[in-house]
């Protein structure tokens, strides 16, 4: 899968949306998860399981929450935070500790990094927002060293007995928060739709295994609406 990638109209719309909601993004994430988002970012960093001098790539770094959590946990590591929203990167660069991280513009569909150049890859809320999930995961597999780990924080469509209640709640609350806090109901209506319409953890795991990851597993969070997934490159 080495052919060049051209950004689709969907990618462009998502990029524009994230450039618009930068200032409110952390606040709404915290409100929607009742403060658990920061804890999940710390868990993602822990599961990356870096050595003292390891190299970590955090894709769709956004405002840098996972990358900065990794910096605090692995002070000697080399950490790259990449995103295709320049506004998000600008916000990340202003946070305490940001000077010790390499922040770069990048499209997750086509990374500039060499094969087998990282010990771990992490990302939060990336897969539901890309036009080609398999290609994005293949790129992550490519840049990982053998034995390297991938750790994913993602939303998960509600299932089971609480499915109706949670779906209705998200359909009402998320656009409303977007309207009140971000002054952008349209963006958070999209985020609601991308969450409710996204793949289940089992479906994501199947794609991860198809591109070559092994020992894929996951833990659901917050009534099953969020999930942390992990695997390794043999």
PDB file of C-alpha atoms in Angstrom:
ATOM      1  CA  UNK A   1       0.000   0.000   0.000  1.00  0.00           C
ATOM      2  CA  UNK A   2       2.729   2.406  -1.016  1.00  0.00           C
ATOM      3  CA  UNK A   3       0.814   4.493  -3.580  1.00  0.00           C
ATOM      4  CA  UNK A   4       0.391   8.205  -2.875  1.00  0.00           C
ATOM      5  CA  UNK A   5      -2.736   9.280  -1.043  1.00  0.00           C
ATOM      6  CA  UNK A   6      -4.884  12.250  -2.024  1.00  0.00           C
ATOM      7  CA  UNK A   7      -7.070  13.871   0.614  1.00  0.00           C
ATOM      8  CA  UNK A   8     -10.757  13.185   0.031  1.00  0.00           C
ATOM      9  CA  UNK A   9     -13.607  15.667   0.435  1.00  0.00           C
ATOM     10  CA  UNK A  10     -14.514  13.889   3.692  1.00  0.00           C
ATOM     11  CA  UNK A  11     -10.970  14.386   4.990  1.00  0.00           C
ATOM     12  CA  UNK A  12     -11.110  18.069   4.075  1.00  0.00           C
ATOM     13  CA  UNK A  13     -14.423  18.555   5.897  1.00  0.00           C
ATOM     14  CA  UNK A  14     -13.078  16.849   9.021  1.00  0.00           C
ATOM     15  CA  UNK A  15      -9.898  18.928   8.893  1.00  0.00           C
ATOM     16  CA  UNK A  16     -11.919  22.133   8.640  1.00  0.00           C
ATOM     17  CA  UNK A  17     -14.140  21.084  11.525  1.00  0.00           C
ATOM     18  CA  UNK A  18     -11.228  20.380  13.882  1.00  0.00           C
ATOM     19  CA  UNK A  19      -9.614  23.678  12.952  1.00  0.00           C
ATOM     20  CA  UNK A  20     -12.850  25.388  14.045  1.00  0.00           C
ATOM     21  CA  UNK A  21     -13.402  23.667  17.412  1.00  0.00           C
ATOM     22  CA  UNK A  22      -9.862  23.760  18.801  1.00  0.00           C
ATOM     23  CA  UNK A  23     -10.493  26.139  21.696  1.00  0.00           C
ATOM     24  CA  UNK A  24     -13.438  24.169  23.055  1.00  0.00           C
ATOM     25  CA  UNK A  25     -12.195  20.650  22.321  1.00  0.00           C
ATOM     26  CA  UNK A  26     -10.593  19.780  25.680  1.00  0.00           C
ATOM     27  CA  UNK A  27     -13.448  21.272  27.669  1.00  0.00           C
ATOM     28  CA  UNK A  28     -16.161  19.369  25.804  1.00  0.00           C
ATOM     29  CA  UNK A  29     -14.169  16.119  25.975  1.00  0.00           C
ATOM     30  CA  UNK A  30     -13.924  16.533  29.734  1.00  0.00           C
ATOM     31  CA  UNK A  31     -17.620  17.348  30.106  1.00  0.00           C
ATOM     32  CA  UNK A  32     -18.780  14.467  27.898  1.00  0.00           C
ATOM     33  CA  UNK A  33     -16.660  11.932  29.806  1.00  0.00           C
ATOM     34  CA  UNK A  34     -17.260  13.473  33.245  1.00  0.00           C
ATOM     35  CA  UNK A  35     -13.545  14.132  33.599  1.00  0.00           C
ATOM     36  CA  UNK A  36     -12.390  10.655  32.601  1.00  0.00           C
ATOM     37  CA  UNK A  37     -10.715  11.642  29.334  1.00  0.00           C
ATOM     38  CA  UNK A  38      -7.414  12.650  30.968  1.00  0.00           C
ATOM     39  CA  UNK A  39      -7.335   9.342  32.852  1.00  0.00           C
ATOM     40  CA  UNK A  40      -7.833   7.397  29.608  1.00  0.00           C
ATOM     41  CA  UNK A  41      -4.998   9.335  27.958  1.00  0.00           C
ATOM     42  CA  UNK A  42      -2.729   8.337  30.840  1.00  0.00           C
ATOM     43  CA  UNK A  43      -3.777   4.706  30.390  1.00  0.00           C
ATOM     44  CA  UNK A  44      -2.983   4.857  26.674  1.00  0.00           C
ATOM     45  CA  UNK A  45       0.483   6.208  27.534  1.00  0.00           C
ATOM     46  CA  UNK A  46       1.014   3.454  30.110  1.00  0.00           C
ATOM     47  CA  UNK A  47      -0.018   0.704  27.699  1.00  0.00           C
ATOM     48  CA  UNK A  48       2.502   2.008  25.139  1.00  0.00           C
ATOM     49  CA  UNK A  49       5.070   0.423  27.462  1.00  0.00           C
ATOM     50  CA  UNK A  50       8.063   2.410  26.222  1.00  0.00           C
ATOM     51  CA  UNK A  51      11.616   1.822  27.356  1.00  0.00           C
ATOM     52  CA  UNK A  52      13.462   4.746  28.912  1.00  0.00           C
ATOM     53  CA  UNK A  53      14.840   5.880  25.544  1.00  0.00           C
ATOM     54  CA  UNK A  54      12.034   4.632  23.290  1.00  0.00           C
ATOM     55  CA  UNK A  55      10.426   6.483  20.376  1.00  0.00           C
ATOM     56  CA  UNK A  56       6.677   7.154  20.352  1.00  0.00           C
ATOM     57  CA  UNK A  57       4.463   8.522  17.595  1.00  0.00           C
ATOM     58  CA  UNK A  58       1.127   9.993  18.700  1.00  0.00           C
ATOM     59  CA  UNK A  59      -1.097  10.412  15.633  1.00  0.00           C
ATOM     60  CA  UNK A  60      -4.104  12.755  15.586  1.00  0.00           C
ATOM     61  CA  UNK A  61      -2.485  14.238  18.646  1.00  0.00           C
ATOM     62  CA  UNK A  62      -5.026  17.084  18.729  1.00  0.00           C
ATOM     63  CA  UNK A  63      -4.219  19.305  21.686  1.00  0.00           C
ATOM     64  CA  UNK A  64      -1.546  16.850  22.782  1.00  0.00           C
ATOM     65  CA  UNK A  65      -3.169  15.100  25.727  1.00  0.00           C
ATOM     66  CA  UNK A  66      -1.775  11.615  25.006  1.00  0.00           C
ATOM     67  CA  UNK A  67       1.640  12.870  23.905  1.00  0.00           C
ATOM     68  CA  UNK A  68       1.992  14.985  27.055  1.00  0.00           C
ATOM     69  CA  UNK A  69       0.829  12.104  29.257  1.00  0.00           C
ATOM     70  CA  UNK A  70       3.528   9.984  27.608  1.00  0.00           C
ATOM     71  CA  UNK A  71       6.126  12.698  28.225  1.00  0.00           C
ATOM     72  CA  UNK A  72       5.312  12.727  31.936  1.00  0.00           C
ATOM     73  CA  UNK A  73       5.519   8.924  32.129  1.00  0.00           C
ATOM     74  CA  UNK A  74       8.616   8.502  29.937  1.00  0.00           C
ATOM     75  CA  UNK A  75      10.821  11.577  30.511  1.00  0.00           C
ATOM     76  CA  UNK A  76      13.699  10.184  28.415  1.00  0.00           C
ATOM     77  CA  UNK A  77      11.630   9.098  25.413  1.00  0.00           C
ATOM     78  CA  UNK A  78      11.605  10.752  22.004  1.00  0.00           C
ATOM     79  CA  UNK A  79       7.994  11.735  21.316  1.00  0.00           C
ATOM     80  CA  UNK A  80       6.388  12.986  18.118  1.00  0.00           C
ATOM     81  CA  UNK A  81       2.857  14.420  18.084  1.00  0.00           C
ATOM     82  CA  UNK A  82       1.326  14.761  14.617  1.00  0.00           C
ATOM     83  CA  UNK A  83      -2.018  16.044  13.385  1.00  0.00           C
ATOM     84  CA  UNK A  84      -3.592  17.411  10.203  1.00  0.00           C
ATOM     85  CA  UNK A  85      -5.177  20.334  12.053  1.00  0.00           C
ATOM     86  CA  UNK A  86      -2.746  23.230  12.322  1.00  0.00           C
ATOM     87  CA  UNK A  87      -4.957  24.902  14.919  1.00  0.00           C
ATOM     88  CA  UNK A  88      -4.902  21.833  17.137  1.00  0.00           C
ATOM     89  CA  UNK A  89      -1.106  21.686  16.885  1.00  0.00           C
ATOM     90  CA  UNK A  90      -0.855  25.364  17.787  1.00  0.00           C
ATOM     91  CA  UNK A  91      -2.912  24.681  20.919  1.00  0.00           C
ATOM     92  CA  UNK A  92      -0.748  21.666  21.828  1.00  0.00           C
ATOM     93  CA  UNK A  93       2.451  23.699  21.502  1.00  0.00           C
ATOM     94  CA  UNK A  94       1.231  26.141  24.188  1.00  0.00           C
ATOM     95  CA  UNK A  95       0.780  23.518  26.917  1.00  0.00           C
ATOM     96  CA  UNK A  96       3.255  22.933  29.772  1.00  0.00           C
ATOM     97  CA  UNK A  97       5.906  20.422  28.724  1.00  0.00           C
ATOM     98  CA  UNK A  98       5.222  20.867  25.017  1.00  0.00           C
ATOM     99  CA  UNK A  99       8.733  22.107  24.236  1.00  0.00           C
ATOM    100  CA  UNK A 100      10.125  18.601  24.748  1.00  0.00           C
ATOM    101  CA  UNK A 101       7.880  17.077  22.031  1.00  0.00           C
ATOM    102  CA  UNK A 102       8.258  17.287  18.251  1.00  0.00           C
ATOM    103  CA  UNK A 103       4.961  18.590  16.844  1.00  0.00           C
ATOM    104  CA  UNK A 104       4.339  18.140  13.120  1.00  0.00           C
ATOM    105  CA  UNK A 105       1.595  18.474  10.546  1.00  0.00           C
ATOM    106  CA  UNK A 106       0.781  15.042   9.084  1.00  0.00           C
ATOM    107  CA  UNK A 107      -2.009  13.089   7.425  1.00  0.00           C
ATOM    108  CA  UNK A 108      -2.505   9.703   9.091  1.00  0.00           C
ATOM    109  CA  UNK A 109      -3.158   8.118   5.693  1.00  0.00           C
ATOM    110  CA  UNK A 110       0.421   8.795   4.565  1.00  0.00           C
ATOM    111  CA  UNK A 111       3.107   9.313   7.197  1.00  0.00           C
ATOM    112  CA  UNK A 112       6.527  10.690   6.305  1.00  0.00           C
ATOM    113  CA  UNK A 113       8.387   8.414   8.717  1.00  0.00           C
ATOM    114  CA  UNK A 114      10.620   5.524   7.693  1.00  0.00           C
ATOM    115  CA  UNK A 115       9.633   1.876   8.067  1.00  0.00           C
ATOM    116  CA  UNK A 116      10.195   0.395  11.541  1.00  0.00           C
ATOM    117  CA  UNK A 117      11.153   3.711  13.165  1.00  0.00           C
ATOM    118  CA  UNK A 118       8.995   3.748  16.338  1.00  0.00           C
ATOM    119  CA  UNK A 119       8.659   1.573  19.422  1.00  0.00           C
ATOM    120  CA  UNK A 120       5.022   2.563  19.957  1.00  0.00           C
ATOM    121  CA  UNK A 121       2.200   4.323  18.144  1.00  0.00           C
ATOM    122  CA  UNK A 122      -0.761   5.861  19.960  1.00  0.00           C
ATOM    123  CA  UNK A 123      -3.812   7.796  18.891  1.00  0.00           C
ATOM    124  CA  UNK A 124      -7.089   9.101  20.268  1.00  0.00           C
ATOM    125  CA  UNK A 125     -10.343   9.419  18.313  1.00  0.00           C
ATOM    126  CA  UNK A 126      -8.585   9.049  14.975  1.00  0.00           C
ATOM    127  CA  UNK A 127     -10.167   6.080  13.252  1.00  0.00           C
ATOM    128  CA  UNK A 128     -13.777   7.305  13.269  1.00  0.00           C
ATOM    129  CA  UNK A 129     -12.632  10.456  11.448  1.00  0.00           C
ATOM    130  CA  UNK A 130     -10.593   9.007   8.564  1.00  0.00           C
ATOM    131  CA  UNK A 131     -11.746   7.981   5.106  1.00  0.00           C
ATOM    132  CA  UNK A 132      -9.709   4.740   4.991  1.00  0.00           C
ATOM    133  CA  UNK A 133      -9.341   2.971   8.342  1.00  0.00           C
ATOM    134  CA  UNK A 134      -7.392   0.043   6.922  1.00  0.00           C
ATOM    135  CA  UNK A 135      -4.829   2.254   5.207  1.00  0.00           C
ATOM    136  CA  UNK A 136      -4.336   4.314   8.380  1.00  0.00           C
ATOM    137  CA  UNK A 137      -3.724   1.177  10.458  1.00  0.00           C
ATOM    138  CA  UNK A 138      -1.413  -0.213   7.771  1.00  0.00           C
ATOM    139  CA  UNK A 139       0.680   2.963   7.985  1.00  0.00           C
ATOM    140  CA  UNK A 140       0.957   2.526  11.747  1.00  0.00           C
ATOM    141  CA  UNK A 141       2.048  -1.091  11.298  1.00  0.00           C
ATOM    142  CA  UNK A 142       4.641   0.060   8.745  1.00  0.00           C
ATOM    143  CA  UNK A 143       6.338   2.630  10.999  1.00  0.00           C
ATOM    144  CA  UNK A 144       6.432   0.328  14.040  1.00  0.00           C
ATOM    145  CA  UNK A 145       9.504  -1.707  14.846  1.00  0.00           C
ATOM    146  CA  UNK A 146       9.011  -5.475  15.245  1.00  0.00           C
ATOM    147  CA  UNK A 147       7.650  -5.976  18.750  1.00  0.00           C
ATOM    148  CA  UNK A 148       6.300  -2.419  18.803  1.00  0.00           C
ATOM    149  CA  UNK A 149       2.898  -1.653  20.310  1.00  0.00           C
ATOM    150  CA  UNK A 150      -0.102   0.255  19.031  1.00  0.00           C
ATOM    151  CA  UNK A 151      -2.574   1.682  21.557  1.00  0.00           C
ATOM    152  CA  UNK A 152      -5.875   3.197  20.448  1.00  0.00           C
ATOM    153  CA  UNK A 153      -8.401   5.366  22.301  1.00  0.00           C
ATOM    154  CA  UNK A 154     -11.630   5.425  20.337  1.00  0.00           C
ATOM    155  CA  UNK A 155     -15.357   5.872  20.683  1.00  0.00           C
ATOM    156  CA  UNK A 156     -17.616   2.849  20.465  1.00  0.00           C
ATOM    157  CA  UNK A 157     -21.289   2.715  19.477  1.00  0.00           C
ATOM    158  CA  UNK A 158     -23.465   2.001  22.532  1.00  0.00           C
ATOM    159  CA  UNK A 159     -24.733  -1.577  22.720  1.00  0.00           C
ATOM    160  CA  UNK A 160     -26.803  -3.719  25.028  1.00  0.00           C
ATOM    161  CA  UNK A 161     -29.582  -2.617  27.346  1.00  0.00           C
ATOM    162  CA  UNK A 162     -28.363   0.987  27.576  1.00  0.00           C
ATOM    163  CA  UNK A 163     -28.052   1.468  23.817  1.00  0.00           C
ATOM    164  CA  UNK A 164     -31.235   3.510  23.360  1.00  0.00           C
ATOM    165  CA  UNK A 165     -30.687   5.727  26.401  1.00  0.00           C
ATOM    166  CA  UNK A 166     -27.045   6.446  25.562  1.00  0.00           C
ATOM    167  CA  UNK A 167     -27.758   7.035  21.880  1.00  0.00           C
ATOM    168  CA  UNK A 168     -30.533   9.501  22.638  1.00  0.00           C
ATOM    169  CA  UNK A 169     -28.375  11.191  25.262  1.00  0.00           C
ATOM    170  CA  UNK A 170     -25.486  11.636  22.858  1.00  0.00           C
ATOM    171  CA  UNK A 171     -27.808  12.858  20.111  1.00  0.00           C
ATOM    172  CA  UNK A 172     -29.109  15.609  22.388  1.00  0.00           C
ATOM    173  CA  UNK A 173     -26.199  16.481  24.659  1.00  0.00           C
ATOM    174  CA  UNK A 174     -23.235  16.559  22.258  1.00  0.00           C
ATOM    175  CA  UNK A 175     -24.754  18.975  19.683  1.00  0.00           C
ATOM    176  CA  UNK A 176     -26.099  21.101  22.549  1.00  0.00           C
ATOM    177  CA  UNK A 177     -22.662  21.369  24.162  1.00  0.00           C
ATOM    178  CA  UNK A 178     -21.247  22.221  20.760  1.00  0.00           C
ATOM    179  CA  UNK A 179     -23.782  24.998  20.328  1.00  0.00           C
ATOM    180  CA  UNK A 180     -23.310  26.466  23.825  1.00  0.00           C
ATOM    181  CA  UNK A 181     -19.541  26.102  24.309  1.00  0.00           C
ATOM    182  CA  UNK A 182     -18.044  25.942  20.822  1.00  0.00           C
ATOM    183  CA  UNK A 183     -20.769  27.952  19.064  1.00  0.00           C
ATOM    184  CA  UNK A 184     -20.618  25.217  16.413  1.00  0.00           C
ATOM    185  CA  UNK A 185     -23.570  22.840  16.580  1.00  0.00           C
ATOM    186  CA  UNK A 186     -22.782  21.445  13.119  1.00  0.00           C
ATOM    187  CA  UNK A 187     -19.327  20.194  14.147  1.00  0.00           C
ATOM    188  CA  UNK A 188     -20.595  18.378  17.217  1.00  0.00           C
ATOM    189  CA  UNK A 189     -23.560  16.960  15.316  1.00  0.00           C
ATOM    190  CA  UNK A 190     -20.974  15.378  13.012  1.00  0.00           C
ATOM    191  CA  UNK A 191     -18.997  14.053  15.997  1.00  0.00           C
ATOM    192  CA  UNK A 192     -22.180  12.515  17.383  1.00  0.00           C
ATOM    193  CA  UNK A 193     -22.926  10.838  14.063  1.00  0.00           C
ATOM    194  CA  UNK A 194     -19.360   9.574  13.615  1.00  0.00           C
ATOM    195  CA  UNK A 195     -19.507   8.038  17.094  1.00  0.00           C
ATOM    196  CA  UNK A 196     -22.867   6.316  16.749  1.00  0.00           C
ATOM    197  CA  UNK A 197     -22.064   5.115  13.236  1.00  0.00           C
ATOM    198  CA  UNK A 198     -18.559   3.822  13.894  1.00  0.00           C
ATOM    199  CA  UNK A 199     -17.392   0.211  14.007  1.00  0.00           C
ATOM    200  CA  UNK A 200     -17.575  -1.931  17.119  1.00  0.00           C
ATOM    201  CA  UNK A 201     -14.312  -2.839  18.920  1.00  0.00           C
ATOM    202  CA  UNK A 202     -14.535  -6.344  17.434  1.00  0.00           C
ATOM    203  CA  UNK A 203     -14.776  -4.887  13.928  1.00  0.00           C
ATOM    204  CA  UNK A 204     -11.807  -2.579  14.525  1.00  0.00           C
ATOM    205  CA  UNK A 205      -9.840  -5.525  15.942  1.00  0.00           C
ATOM    206  CA  UNK A 206     -10.530  -7.498  12.770  1.00  0.00           C
ATOM    207  CA  UNK A 207      -9.028  -4.700  10.658  1.00  0.00           C
ATOM    208  CA  UNK A 208      -6.026  -4.435  12.985  1.00  0.00           C
ATOM    209  CA  UNK A 209      -5.396  -8.151  12.601  1.00  0.00           C
ATOM    210  CA  UNK A 210      -5.845  -7.966   8.847  1.00  0.00           C
ATOM    211  CA  UNK A 211      -3.010  -5.429   8.506  1.00  0.00           C
ATOM    212  CA  UNK A 212      -0.733  -7.557  10.682  1.00  0.00           C
ATOM    213  CA  UNK A 213      -1.214  -6.688  14.355  1.00  0.00           C
ATOM    214  CA  UNK A 214      -1.335  -9.576  16.810  1.00  0.00           C
ATOM    215  CA  UNK A 215      -2.690 -10.178  20.326  1.00  0.00           C
ATOM    216  CA  UNK A 216      -5.291  -7.460  19.775  1.00  0.00           C
ATOM    217  CA  UNK A 217      -7.466  -6.824  22.807  1.00  0.00           C
ATOM    218  CA  UNK A 218      -9.476  -4.021  24.346  1.00  0.00           C
ATOM    219  CA  UNK A 219     -11.150  -2.622  27.451  1.00  0.00           C
ATOM    220  CA  UNK A 220     -14.386  -0.649  27.225  1.00  0.00           C
ATOM    221  CA  UNK A 221     -14.944   2.516  29.218  1.00  0.00           C
ATOM    222  CA  UNK A 222     -17.844   4.687  30.290  1.00  0.00           C
ATOM    223  CA  UNK A 223     -20.799   2.336  29.665  1.00  0.00           C
ATOM    224  CA  UNK A 224     -19.124   1.001  26.531  1.00  0.00           C
ATOM    225  CA  UNK A 225     -19.108   4.354  24.702  1.00  0.00           C
ATOM    226  CA  UNK A 226     -15.303   4.532  24.677  1.00  0.00           C
ATOM    227  CA  UNK A 227     -12.686   1.837  24.250  1.00  0.00           C
ATOM    228  CA  UNK A 228      -8.933   1.437  24.624  1.00  0.00           C
ATOM    229  CA  UNK A 229      -7.487  -1.130  22.213  1.00  0.00           C
ATOM    230  CA  UNK A 230      -3.965  -2.481  21.845  1.00  0.00           C
ATOM    231  CA  UNK A 231      -1.886  -4.893  19.839  1.00  0.00           C
ATOM    232  CA  UNK A 232       1.694  -5.454  18.702  1.00  0.00           C
ATOM    233  CA  UNK A 233       3.670  -5.938  15.509  1.00  0.00           C
ATOM    234  CA  UNK A 234       5.294  -9.390  15.488  1.00  0.00           C
TER     235      UNK A 234
END
